[in-house]
Amino acid sequence: MKLLTAIVPCYNEEQAVPFFYEEMKKTIAIFGAKYPDVEFELLFVDDGSTDHTLDVVKELRKADERVRYVSFSRNFGKEAAIYAGIEKSKGDYVVLMDADLQDPPSLLPEMYAAIAEEGYDSAATRRTTRKGEPPIRSFFARCFYRLMGKLSKTEIVDGARDYRIMTRTMADAILSMREYNRFTKGIYGWVGFKTKWLEYENIERVAGETKWSFWKLFAYSLEGIVAFSTTPLALAMGFGLLFCIAAFIMIVVIIIRASIFGDPTSGWPSMVCIILLLGGIQLFCIGIMGQYLSKTYLETKNRPIYISREEV
Ligand code: UDP
Ligand code: MG
C-alpha cells in the first residue's frame, strides 16, 4: 500500500472545509477505483484561524480516521502552514491543496499518474486564466513574474499554483530548506527535480473570501525578489560605481577649467544638485542593503517556522 497525504492549509475556512471534504471523499472514491493500492491521509493545517475552522476539522476527525490536523498557536502564514504540513505528513507522496476548492481535486488521478507511472518527481499546476480576479491584481501579478524572470536565476513559472503533488524525496528536499523567509514557488525551482506541468482555467473559490489583500500580495512579491535574487544589490553597486566615475570626471574638468580660465562664477546651484543627487543615491543603496541585512538578521535568529498548539 502507498500513502498519499493531502495537505490543506486553512485560515478561517469554516465555510469552505465541509465542501472541500465532501469533494475529496468523491475524488478518493474515483481514485480508489483506478489505484486500489493508494490510501489517503487528509492533513489540515489550521493556521491560527479565529473562526471555527478547528472545530469543523475536529468533527471530521471524529467520523474519519484519515483526517489529521495541526493547529498553530497563531497565524503564521500559508508558507509556514505548507512547511508544517510537509513535515507532519506520513505519506509516500504529498499533495498541497487549498481549502477553497480552487485546486480541483478531479486533477488528482492525472497528477498521481505523472509521478507513479511516468517517472516524474512532481506534478504541478498552473492556471492559464485569471478569470474572476480583479484586473489590477492580475496586471501586477504578470509584472511580478516578468520582473522575477529577469532578476532571478531560479525558475518561477507564471500562474503557477501551490497545487502540486510530489514524491517523498522532493518533499524532504523542501524541508531541508529551513529558511524563515519562505517563498515556496522559488523553493520548488531551487530544489529542481523533474516536474510535469498541468494546466487548467481559474476556478473561483467555493465559499468564504480570499485571505490575500493586494498589499499582502505586494509585500509577498518583494519577499520573493529579495529571497531569490541578489540582482538589486549588484544594481546598487553598479549605480554607485557609475556615479563615482561621473563625479571624478566632473572634478577633473572643473580643476582644469579653473586653472586655465579661472573661476568667474560661483557655481553653488550645481553644487547643491550634485550633493542632492549623490546623497539620494547613497540612501537608495543603503536602503537596498538594509533589505538584505534585515532578512539576514531574521535568518540568523533561527526561529522556528511555526509553533503548533495541538495536533492529531
Ligand atoms: N491560507 C493560510 N494562511 C494564510 C492565508 C491563507 O493557510 O495566512 C490558506 C487559505 O486558507 C487557503 C489557501 O491558503 O486554503 C489560499 O488562500 P486564498 O484562497 O485566500 O488565496 P487566493 O486563492 O485568493 O490567492
Ligand atoms: Mg483561493
PDB file of C-alpha atoms in Angstrom, residues 17-260:
ATOM      1  CA  VAL A  17     -13.784  22.983   4.708  1.00  0.00           C
ATOM      2  CA  PRO A  18     -17.055  20.935   4.604  1.00  0.00           C
ATOM      3  CA  PHE A  19     -17.312  21.470   0.821  1.00  0.00           C
ATOM      4  CA  PHE A  20     -13.694  20.503   0.445  1.00  0.00           C
ATOM      5  CA  TYR A  21     -14.125  17.349   2.500  1.00  0.00           C
ATOM      6  CA  GLU A  22     -17.203  16.217   0.563  1.00  0.00           C
ATOM      7  CA  GLU A  23     -15.476  16.819  -2.745  1.00  0.00           C
ATOM      8  CA  MET A  24     -12.368  14.951  -1.583  1.00  0.00           C
ATOM      9  CA  LYS A  25     -14.451  11.972  -0.488  1.00  0.00           C
ATOM     10  CA  LYS A  26     -15.850  11.716  -4.010  1.00  0.00           C
ATOM     11  CA  THR A  27     -12.404  12.084  -5.554  1.00  0.00           C
ATOM     12  CA  ILE A  28     -10.922   9.450  -3.245  1.00  0.00           C
ATOM     13  CA  ALA A  29     -13.635   7.011  -4.345  1.00  0.00           C
ATOM     14  CA  ILE A  30     -12.900   7.638  -8.041  1.00  0.00           C
ATOM     15  CA  PHE A  31      -9.183   7.494  -7.332  1.00  0.00           C
ATOM     16  CA  GLY A  32      -9.552   4.225  -5.419  1.00  0.00           C
ATOM     17  CA  ALA A  33     -11.241   2.550  -8.385  1.00  0.00           C
ATOM     18  CA  LYS A  34      -8.220   3.375 -10.541  1.00  0.00           C
ATOM     19  CA  TYR A  35      -5.457   2.905  -7.980  1.00  0.00           C
ATOM     20  CA  PRO A  36      -6.666   0.448  -5.315  1.00  0.00           C
ATOM     21  CA  ASP A  37      -3.227   0.345  -3.693  1.00  0.00           C
ATOM     22  CA  VAL A  38      -3.323   4.004  -2.642  1.00  0.00           C
ATOM     23  CA  GLU A  39      -4.588   5.175   0.736  1.00  0.00           C
ATOM     24  CA  PHE A  40      -5.311   8.782   1.602  1.00  0.00           C
ATOM     25  CA  GLU A  41      -4.482  10.943   4.577  1.00  0.00           C
ATOM     26  CA  LEU A  42      -6.079  14.392   4.870  1.00  0.00           C
ATOM     27  CA  LEU A  43      -3.849  16.693   6.861  1.00  0.00           C
ATOM     28  CA  PHE A  44      -5.489  20.005   7.715  1.00  0.00           C
ATOM     29  CA  VAL A  45      -3.173  22.746   8.907  1.00  0.00           C
ATOM     30  CA  ASP A  46      -5.163  25.295  10.854  1.00  0.00           C
ATOM     31  CA  ASP A  47      -3.098  28.440  10.503  1.00  0.00           C
ATOM     32  CA  GLY A  48      -4.308  30.150  13.684  1.00  0.00           C
ATOM     33  CA  SER A  49      -7.891  30.623  12.472  1.00  0.00           C
ATOM     34  CA  THR A  50     -10.077  32.907  14.545  1.00  0.00           C
ATOM     35  CA  ASP A  51     -13.323  31.250  13.438  1.00  0.00           C
ATOM     36  CA  HIS A  52     -14.486  27.664  13.981  1.00  0.00           C
ATOM     37  CA  THR A  53     -12.245  26.016  11.402  1.00  0.00           C
ATOM     38  CA  LEU A  54     -10.569  23.812  14.006  1.00  0.00           C
ATOM     39  CA  ASP A  55     -13.922  22.639  15.423  1.00  0.00           C
ATOM     40  CA  VAL A  56     -15.111  21.746  11.933  1.00  0.00           C
ATOM     41  CA  VAL A  57     -11.935  19.737  11.339  1.00  0.00           C
ATOM     42  CA  LYS A  58     -12.247  18.029  14.719  1.00  0.00           C
ATOM     43  CA  GLU A  59     -15.786  16.966  13.803  1.00  0.00           C
ATOM     44  CA  LEU A  60     -14.459  15.429  10.582  1.00  0.00           C
ATOM     45  CA  ARG A  61     -11.766  13.623  12.560  1.00  0.00           C
ATOM     46  CA  LYS A  62     -14.371  12.013  14.832  1.00  0.00           C
ATOM     47  CA  ALA A  63     -16.014  10.330  11.874  1.00  0.00           C
ATOM     48  CA  ASP A  64     -12.974   9.708   9.726  1.00  0.00           C
ATOM     49  CA  GLU A  65      -9.606   8.342  10.863  1.00  0.00           C
ATOM     50  CA  ARG A  66      -7.961   9.523   7.646  1.00  0.00           C
ATOM     51  CA  VAL A  67      -8.288  13.120   8.840  1.00  0.00           C
ATOM     52  CA  ARG A  68      -5.394  14.549  10.836  1.00  0.00           C
ATOM     53  CA  TYR A  69      -4.680  18.106  11.823  1.00  0.00           C
ATOM     54  CA  VAL A  70      -2.112  20.525  13.122  1.00  0.00           C
ATOM     55  CA  SER A  71      -3.250  23.742  14.709  1.00  0.00           C
ATOM     56  CA  PHE A  72      -0.933  26.733  15.017  1.00  0.00           C
ATOM     57  CA  SER A  73      -0.757  28.922  18.097  1.00  0.00           C
ATOM     58  CA  ARG A  74      -1.353  31.967  15.855  1.00  0.00           C
ATOM     59  CA  ASN A  75      -1.487  32.915  12.181  1.00  0.00           C
ATOM     60  CA  PHE A  76       1.971  32.156  10.751  1.00  0.00           C
ATOM     61  CA  GLY A  77       1.013  32.487   7.084  1.00  0.00           C
ATOM     62  CA  LYS A  78       0.433  29.995   4.302  1.00  0.00           C
ATOM     63  CA  GLU A  79       4.147  29.344   3.763  1.00  0.00           C
ATOM     64  CA  ALA A  80       4.563  28.165   7.342  1.00  0.00           C
ATOM     65  CA  ALA A  81       1.405  26.057   7.028  1.00  0.00           C
ATOM     66  CA  ILE A  82       2.824  24.339   3.941  1.00  0.00           C
ATOM     67  CA  TYR A  83       6.076  23.637   5.758  1.00  0.00           C
ATOM     68  CA  ALA A  84       4.304  22.204   8.807  1.00  0.00           C
ATOM     69  CA  GLY A  85       2.085  20.073   6.580  1.00  0.00           C
ATOM     70  CA  ILE A  86       5.024  18.543   4.720  1.00  0.00           C
ATOM     71  CA  GLU A  87       6.896  17.975   7.962  1.00  0.00           C
ATOM     72  CA  LYS A  88       3.991  16.226   9.684  1.00  0.00           C
ATOM     73  CA  SER A  89       2.876  14.230   6.636  1.00  0.00           C
ATOM     74  CA  LYS A  90       3.489  10.483   6.675  1.00  0.00           C
ATOM     75  CA  GLY A  91       2.718   9.831   3.008  1.00  0.00           C
ATOM     76  CA  ASP A  92       4.975   8.332   0.353  1.00  0.00           C
ATOM     77  CA  TYR A  93       3.565  11.143  -1.757  1.00  0.00           C
ATOM     78  CA  VAL A  94       2.258  14.531  -0.686  1.00  0.00           C
ATOM     79  CA  VAL A  95      -0.075  16.920  -2.432  1.00  0.00           C
ATOM     80  CA  LEU A  96      -0.729  20.537  -1.435  1.00  0.00           C
ATOM     81  CA  MET A  97      -4.274  21.822  -1.885  1.00  0.00           C
ATOM     82  CA  ASP A  98      -6.177  24.957  -0.926  1.00  0.00           C
ATOM     83  CA  ALA A  99      -9.263  24.508   1.214  1.00  0.00           C
ATOM     84  CA  ASP A 100     -11.423  26.640  -1.084  1.00  0.00           C
ATOM     85  CA  LEU A 101     -11.566  24.110  -3.966  1.00  0.00           C
ATOM     86  CA  GLN A 102      -9.703  26.464  -6.288  1.00  0.00           C
ATOM     87  CA  ASP A 103      -7.375  23.499  -6.736  1.00  0.00           C
ATOM     88  CA  PRO A 104      -9.722  20.972  -8.380  1.00  0.00           C
ATOM     89  CA  PRO A 105      -9.402  17.520  -6.735  1.00  0.00           C
ATOM     90  CA  SER A 106     -10.537  15.982 -10.050  1.00  0.00           C
ATOM     91  CA  LEU A 107      -6.990  16.551 -11.390  1.00  0.00           C
ATOM     92  CA  LEU A 108      -5.525  14.253  -8.726  1.00  0.00           C
ATOM     93  CA  PRO A 109      -5.543  10.954 -10.694  1.00  0.00           C
ATOM     94  CA  GLU A 110      -3.751  12.622 -13.582  1.00  0.00           C
ATOM     95  CA  MET A 111      -1.214  14.219 -11.251  1.00  0.00           C
ATOM     96  CA  TYR A 112      -0.650  10.944  -9.462  1.00  0.00           C
ATOM     97  CA  ALA A 113      -0.128   9.124 -12.746  1.00  0.00           C
ATOM     98  CA  ALA A 114       2.686  11.531 -13.605  1.00  0.00           C
ATOM     99  CA  ILE A 115       4.752  10.624 -10.542  1.00  0.00           C
ATOM    100  CA  ALA A 116       3.698   6.996 -10.091  1.00  0.00           C
ATOM    101  CA  GLU A 117       3.799   5.887 -13.720  1.00  0.00           C
ATOM    102  CA  GLU A 118       5.535   8.454 -15.893  1.00  0.00           C
ATOM    103  CA  GLY A 119       8.651   8.817 -13.777  1.00  0.00           C
ATOM    104  CA  TYR A 120       8.308  12.470 -12.756  1.00  0.00           C
ATOM    105  CA  ASP A 121       9.226  13.604  -9.238  1.00  0.00           C
ATOM    106  CA  SER A 122       6.422  16.090  -9.114  1.00  0.00           C
ATOM    107  CA  ALA A 123       3.357  17.263 -10.978  1.00  0.00           C
ATOM    108  CA  ALA A 124       2.458  20.920 -10.642  1.00  0.00           C
ATOM    109  CA  THR A 125      -0.391  23.030 -11.920  1.00  0.00           C
ATOM    110  CA  ARG A 126      -0.684  26.448 -13.427  1.00  0.00           C
ATOM    111  CA  ARG A 127      -3.763  28.373 -14.313  1.00  0.00           C
ATOM    112  CA  THR A 128      -3.996  29.746 -17.794  1.00  0.00           C
ATOM    113  CA  THR A 129      -6.560  32.430 -16.990  1.00  0.00           C
ATOM    114  CA  ARG A 130      -7.163  34.724 -14.064  1.00  0.00           C
ATOM    115  CA  LYS A 131     -10.872  34.991 -14.650  1.00  0.00           C
ATOM    116  CA  GLY A 132     -12.807  36.330 -11.649  1.00  0.00           C
ATOM    117  CA  GLU A 133      -9.810  38.174 -10.247  1.00  0.00           C
ATOM    118  CA  PRO A 134      -9.618  41.983 -10.068  1.00  0.00           C
ATOM    119  CA  PRO A 135      -7.849  43.120 -13.296  1.00  0.00           C
ATOM    120  CA  ILE A 136      -5.403  45.316 -11.387  1.00  0.00           C
ATOM    121  CA  ARG A 137      -4.313  42.314  -9.346  1.00  0.00           C
ATOM    122  CA  SER A 138      -3.771  40.236 -12.496  1.00  0.00           C
ATOM    123  CA  PHE A 139      -1.784  43.064 -14.074  1.00  0.00           C
ATOM    124  CA  PHE A 140       0.597  43.351 -11.133  1.00  0.00           C
ATOM    125  CA  ALA A 141       0.916  39.575 -10.919  1.00  0.00           C
ATOM    126  CA  ARG A 142       2.005  39.465 -14.575  1.00  0.00           C
ATOM    127  CA  CYS A 143       4.522  42.278 -13.992  1.00  0.00           C
ATOM    128  CA  PHE A 144       5.904  40.458 -10.992  1.00  0.00           C
ATOM    129  CA  TYR A 145       6.536  37.213 -12.882  1.00  0.00           C
ATOM    130  CA  ARG A 146       8.169  39.076 -15.755  1.00  0.00           C
ATOM    131  CA  LEU A 147      10.441  41.010 -13.379  1.00  0.00           C
ATOM    132  CA  MET A 148      11.256  37.888 -11.402  1.00  0.00           C
ATOM    133  CA  GLY A 149      12.193  36.073 -14.605  1.00  0.00           C
ATOM    134  CA  LYS A 150      14.730  38.807 -15.368  1.00  0.00           C
ATOM    135  CA  LEU A 151      16.110  39.173 -11.847  1.00  0.00           C
ATOM    136  CA  SER A 152      16.429  35.618 -10.656  1.00  0.00           C
ATOM    137  CA  LYS A 153      18.262  32.559 -11.931  1.00  0.00           C
ATOM    138  CA  THR A 154      15.714  30.335 -10.206  1.00  0.00           C
ATOM    139  CA  GLU A 155      12.838  29.430 -12.496  1.00  0.00           C
ATOM    140  CA  ILE A 156       9.493  30.785 -11.317  1.00  0.00           C
ATOM    141  CA  VAL A 157       6.532  29.922 -13.519  1.00  0.00           C
ATOM    142  CA  ASP A 158       3.811  32.480 -14.280  1.00  0.00           C
ATOM    143  CA  GLY A 159       0.412  31.429 -12.992  1.00  0.00           C
ATOM    144  CA  ALA A 160       1.849  28.513 -11.020  1.00  0.00           C
ATOM    145  CA  ARG A 161      -0.376  27.393  -8.177  1.00  0.00           C
ATOM    146  CA  ASP A 162       0.782  25.831  -4.950  1.00  0.00           C
ATOM    147  CA  TYR A 163      -1.321  22.816  -6.013  1.00  0.00           C
ATOM    148  CA  ARG A 164       1.380  20.205  -6.511  1.00  0.00           C
ATOM    149  CA  ILE A 165       1.983  16.541  -5.889  1.00  0.00           C
ATOM    150  CA  MET A 166       5.478  15.283  -5.148  1.00  0.00           C
ATOM    151  CA  THR A 167       7.464  12.299  -4.022  1.00  0.00           C
ATOM    152  CA  ARG A 168       8.841  11.923  -0.516  1.00  0.00           C
ATOM    153  CA  THR A 169      12.332  12.666  -1.813  1.00  0.00           C
ATOM    154  CA  MET A 170      11.317  16.047  -3.174  1.00  0.00           C
ATOM    155  CA  ALA A 171       9.251  16.813  -0.068  1.00  0.00           C
ATOM    156  CA  ASP A 172      12.280  16.091   2.124  1.00  0.00           C
ATOM    157  CA  ALA A 173      14.409  18.341  -0.069  1.00  0.00           C
ATOM    158  CA  ILE A 174      11.926  21.157   0.541  1.00  0.00           C
ATOM    159  CA  LEU A 175      12.042  20.508   4.272  1.00  0.00           C
ATOM    160  CA  SER A 176      15.812  20.737   4.201  1.00  0.00           C
ATOM    161  CA  MET A 177      15.461  24.402   3.202  1.00  0.00           C
ATOM    162  CA  ARG A 178      14.842  25.795   6.638  1.00  0.00           C
ATOM    163  CA  GLU A 179      14.843  29.495   5.777  1.00  0.00           C
ATOM    164  CA  TYR A 180      12.498  31.697   7.715  1.00  0.00           C
ATOM    165  CA  ASN A 181      11.535  33.975   4.816  1.00  0.00           C
ATOM    166  CA  ARG A 182       9.867  31.347   2.706  1.00  0.00           C
ATOM    167  CA  PHE A 183       8.834  31.815  -0.898  1.00  0.00           C
ATOM    168  CA  THR A 184       7.700  28.336  -1.870  1.00  0.00           C
ATOM    169  CA  LYS A 185       7.407  28.990  -5.613  1.00  0.00           C
ATOM    170  CA  GLY A 186      11.101  29.849  -5.638  1.00  0.00           C
ATOM    171  CA  ILE A 187      11.979  26.934  -3.389  1.00  0.00           C
ATOM    172  CA  TYR A 188      10.398  24.462  -5.840  1.00  0.00           C
ATOM    173  CA  GLY A 189      12.503  25.886  -8.636  1.00  0.00           C
ATOM    174  CA  TRP A 190      15.625  25.869  -6.490  1.00  0.00           C
ATOM    175  CA  VAL A 191      15.421  22.213  -5.418  1.00  0.00           C
ATOM    176  CA  GLY A 192      14.957  21.191  -9.055  1.00  0.00           C
ATOM    177  CA  PHE A 193      13.596  17.692  -9.846  1.00  0.00           C
ATOM    178  CA  LYS A 194      11.571  16.636 -12.859  1.00  0.00           C
ATOM    179  CA  THR A 195       8.221  18.383 -12.892  1.00  0.00           C
ATOM    180  CA  LYS A 196       5.251  17.838 -15.165  1.00  0.00           C
ATOM    181  CA  TRP A 197       3.052  20.898 -15.653  1.00  0.00           C
ATOM    182  CA  LEU A 198      -0.703  20.575 -15.949  1.00  0.00           C
ATOM    183  CA  GLU A 199      -2.909  23.494 -16.903  1.00  0.00           C
ATOM    184  CA  TYR A 200      -6.418  24.485 -16.011  1.00  0.00           C
ATOM    185  CA  GLU A 201      -8.643  27.539 -16.101  1.00  0.00           C
ATOM    186  CA  ASN A 202      -9.090  29.583 -12.962  1.00  0.00           C
ATOM    187  CA  ILE A 203     -11.898  28.449 -10.662  1.00  0.00           C
ATOM    188  CA  GLU A 204     -13.475  30.801  -8.157  1.00  0.00           C
ATOM    189  CA  ARG A 205     -13.465  29.856  -4.501  1.00  0.00           C
ATOM    190  CA  VAL A 206     -16.393  27.800  -3.267  1.00  0.00           C
ATOM    191  CA  ALA A 207     -17.144  29.751  -0.059  1.00  0.00           C
ATOM    192  CA  GLY A 208     -15.625  32.361   2.235  1.00  0.00           C
ATOM    193  CA  GLU A 209     -13.290  35.016   0.881  1.00  0.00           C
ATOM    194  CA  THR A 210      -9.671  35.443  -0.138  1.00  0.00           C
ATOM    195  CA  LYS A 211      -7.118  35.910   2.646  1.00  0.00           C
ATOM    196  CA  TRP A 212      -4.737  37.858   0.439  1.00  0.00           C
ATOM    197  CA  SER A 213      -5.244  41.580   0.176  1.00  0.00           C
ATOM    198  CA  PHE A 214      -3.467  43.495  -2.567  1.00  0.00           C
ATOM    199  CA  TRP A 215      -0.865  44.830  -0.118  1.00  0.00           C
ATOM    200  CA  LYS A 216      -0.266  41.433   1.424  1.00  0.00           C
ATOM    201  CA  LEU A 217       0.451  40.119  -2.087  1.00  0.00           C
ATOM    202  CA  PHE A 218       2.665  43.100  -2.873  1.00  0.00           C
ATOM    203  CA  ALA A 219       4.741  42.515   0.269  1.00  0.00           C
ATOM    204  CA  TYR A 220       4.914  38.827  -0.602  1.00  0.00           C
ATOM    205  CA  SER A 221       6.244  39.599  -4.075  1.00  0.00           C
ATOM    206  CA  LEU A 222       9.010  41.783  -2.602  1.00  0.00           C
ATOM    207  CA  GLU A 223       9.838  38.891  -0.307  1.00  0.00           C
ATOM    208  CA  GLY A 224      10.159  36.659  -3.359  1.00  0.00           C
ATOM    209  CA  ILE A 225      12.525  39.058  -5.097  1.00  0.00           C
ATOM    210  CA  VAL A 226      14.764  39.565  -2.077  1.00  0.00           C
ATOM    211  CA  ALA A 227      14.755  35.864  -1.235  1.00  0.00           C
ATOM    212  CA  PHE A 228      15.653  34.609  -4.689  1.00  0.00           C
ATOM    213  CA  SER A 229      17.683  37.332  -6.291  1.00  0.00           C
ATOM    214  CA  THR A 230      20.698  39.381  -5.302  1.00  0.00           C
ATOM    215  CA  THR A 231      20.458  41.418  -8.509  1.00  0.00           C
ATOM    216  CA  PRO A 232      19.201  44.559  -6.673  1.00  0.00           C
ATOM    217  CA  LEU A 233      22.404  44.514  -4.598  1.00  0.00           C
ATOM    218  CA  ALA A 234      24.551  44.274  -7.693  1.00  0.00           C
ATOM    219  CA  LEU A 235      22.438  47.026  -9.265  1.00  0.00           C
ATOM    220  CA  ALA A 236      23.132  49.305  -6.289  1.00  0.00           C
ATOM    221  CA  MET A 237      26.850  48.716  -6.643  1.00  0.00           C
ATOM    222  CA  GLY A 238      26.653  49.408 -10.363  1.00  0.00           C
ATOM    223  CA  PHE A 239      24.847  52.697  -9.809  1.00  0.00           C
ATOM    224  CA  GLY A 240      27.324  53.715  -7.125  1.00  0.00           C
ATOM    225  CA  LEU A 241      30.282  52.988  -9.382  1.00  0.00           C
ATOM    226  CA  LEU A 242      28.747  54.813 -12.343  1.00  0.00           C
ATOM    227  CA  PHE A 243      28.137  57.985 -10.365  1.00  0.00           C
ATOM    228  CA  CYS A 244      31.579  57.877  -8.770  1.00  0.00           C
ATOM    229  CA  ILE A 245      33.167  57.780 -12.228  1.00  0.00           C
ATOM    230  CA  ALA A 246      30.935  60.645 -13.429  1.00  0.00           C
ATOM    231  CA  ALA A 247      31.804  62.717 -10.347  1.00  0.00           C
ATOM    232  CA  PHE A 248      35.527  62.054 -10.822  1.00  0.00           C
ATOM    233  CA  ILE A 249      35.400  63.176 -14.470  1.00  0.00           C
ATOM    234  CA  MET A 250      33.461  66.304 -13.481  1.00  0.00           C
ATOM    235  CA  ILE A 251      36.041  67.184 -10.799  1.00  0.00           C
ATOM    236  CA  VAL A 252      38.888  66.810 -13.286  1.00  0.00           C
ATOM    237  CA  VAL A 253      37.026  69.004 -15.799  1.00  0.00           C
ATOM    238  CA  ILE A 254      36.366  71.693 -13.150  1.00  0.00           C
ATOM    239  CA  ILE A 255      40.000  71.707 -11.955  1.00  0.00           C
ATOM    240  CA  ILE A 256      41.316  72.038 -15.499  1.00  0.00           C
ATOM    241  CA  ARG A 257      38.765  74.717 -16.378  1.00  0.00           C
ATOM    242  CA  ALA A 258      39.532  76.695 -13.183  1.00  0.00           C
ATOM    243  CA  SER A 259      43.295  76.568 -13.706  1.00  0.00           C
ATOM    244  CA  ILE A 260      43.031  77.702 -17.336  1.00  0.00           C
TER     245      ILE A 260
END
